[in-house]
Tab-separated table of C-alpha atoms in Angstrom:
chain	number	residue	atom	x	y	z
A	1408	UNK	CA	0.000	0.000	0.000
A	1409	UNK	CA	1.233	3.483	-0.848
A	1410	UNK	CA	1.652	5.860	2.068
A	1411	UNK	CA	0.912	9.478	1.294
A	1412	UNK	CA	2.381	12.323	3.270
A	1413	UNK	CA	0.742	15.649	4.002
A	1414	UNK	CA	2.445	17.319	1.043
A	1415	UNK	CA	1.220	14.561	-1.268
A	1416	UNK	CA	-2.337	15.136	-0.066
A	1417	UNK	CA	-1.989	18.895	-0.568
A	1418	UNK	CA	-0.807	18.275	-4.135
A	1419	UNK	CA	-3.723	15.931	-4.804
A	1420	UNK	CA	-6.126	18.598	-3.521
A	1421	UNK	CA	-4.577	20.951	-6.068
A	1422	UNK	CA	-5.119	18.461	-8.865
A	1423	UNK	CA	-8.729	18.016	-7.718
A	1424	UNK	CA	-9.189	21.796	-7.880
A	1425	UNK	CA	-7.998	21.791	-11.514
A	1426	UNK	CA	-10.282	18.904	-12.443
A	1427	UNK	CA	-13.331	20.438	-10.760
A	1428	UNK	CA	-12.696	23.799	-12.455
A	1429	UNK	CA	-12.335	22.125	-15.848
A	1430	UNK	CA	-15.478	20.049	-15.269
A	1431	UNK	CA	-17.516	23.106	-14.286
A	1432	UNK	CA	-16.424	25.031	-17.379
A	1433	UNK	CA	-16.634	22.204	-19.912
A	1434	UNK	CA	-19.606	20.181	-18.679
A	1435	UNK	CA	-21.647	22.591	-16.587
A	1436	UNK	CA	-20.850	25.566	-18.882
A	1437	UNK	CA	-19.935	27.824	-16.000
A	1438	UNK	CA	-18.151	31.020	-16.961
A	1439	UNK	CA	-14.367	30.782	-16.626
A	1440	UNK	CA	-14.556	34.263	-15.124
A	1441	UNK	CA	-16.783	33.208	-12.231
A	1442	UNK	CA	-15.360	33.589	-8.753
A	1443	UNK	CA	-15.552	29.863	-8.144
A	1444	UNK	CA	-13.538	28.984	-11.252
A	1445	UNK	CA	-10.932	31.665	-10.578
A	1446	UNK	CA	-10.628	30.498	-6.967
A	1447	UNK	CA	-10.176	26.879	-8.043
A	1448	UNK	CA	-7.573	27.958	-10.615
A	1449	UNK	CA	-5.667	29.789	-7.873
A	1450	UNK	CA	-5.973	27.043	-5.256
A	1451	UNK	CA	-4.867	24.349	-7.726
A	1452	UNK	CA	-1.401	25.644	-8.548
A	1453	UNK	CA	-0.828	26.928	-5.011
A	1454	UNK	CA	-1.444	23.452	-3.607
A	1455	UNK	CA	0.759	21.807	-6.213
A	1456	UNK	CA	3.517	24.377	-5.574
A	1457	UNK	CA	3.345	23.639	-1.844
A	1458	UNK	CA	3.575	19.915	-2.579
A	1459	UNK	CA	6.807	20.537	-4.489
A	1460	UNK	CA	8.514	21.343	-1.189
A	1461	UNK	CA	8.681	17.593	-0.622
A	1462	UNK	CA	9.882	16.615	-4.098
A	1463	UNK	CA	10.935	19.546	-6.263
A	1464	UNK	CA	10.428	19.294	-10.009
A	1465	UNK	CA	11.465	22.270	-12.151
A	1466	UNK	CA	8.980	21.529	-14.952
A	1467	UNK	CA	6.074	21.331	-12.544
A	1468	UNK	CA	7.277	24.465	-10.767
A	1469	UNK	CA	7.278	26.468	-14.004
A	1470	UNK	CA	3.933	25.167	-15.257
A	1471	UNK	CA	2.222	25.789	-11.913
A	1472	UNK	CA	3.774	29.244	-11.551
A	1473	UNK	CA	2.677	30.228	-15.058
A	1474	UNK	CA	-0.844	28.858	-14.489
A	1475	UNK	CA	-1.110	30.903	-11.292
A	1476	UNK	CA	0.301	34.024	-12.970
A	1477	UNK	CA	-2.061	33.734	-15.951
A	1478	UNK	CA	-5.074	33.169	-13.695
A	1479	UNK	CA	-4.251	36.154	-11.502
A	1480	UNK	CA	-3.536	38.341	-14.544
A	1481	UNK	CA	-6.870	37.424	-16.129
A	1482	UNK	CA	-8.704	38.021	-12.843
A	1483	UNK	CA	-6.998	41.391	-12.356
A	1484	UNK	CA	-7.761	42.531	-15.927
A	1485	UNK	CA	-11.421	41.531	-15.621
A	1486	UNK	CA	-11.739	43.556	-12.405
A	1487	UNK	CA	-10.589	46.794	-14.057
């Protein structure tokens, strides 16, 4: 049996946030600009970035950082 640490669970929560956001946009046709979708798209990469403390991966770090930056940039521009 695989034993998961706290950081693994945090990372999995981040992945779940991505999947839920994608499901809500693609299947439920929720606006990608809704607060819920933006929040999920912020929580997702933050959780995965935290999980990288336990096992750093440069590719994952860059993709998560860019996802977070793009989400926050889009949110900020839509608020103006």
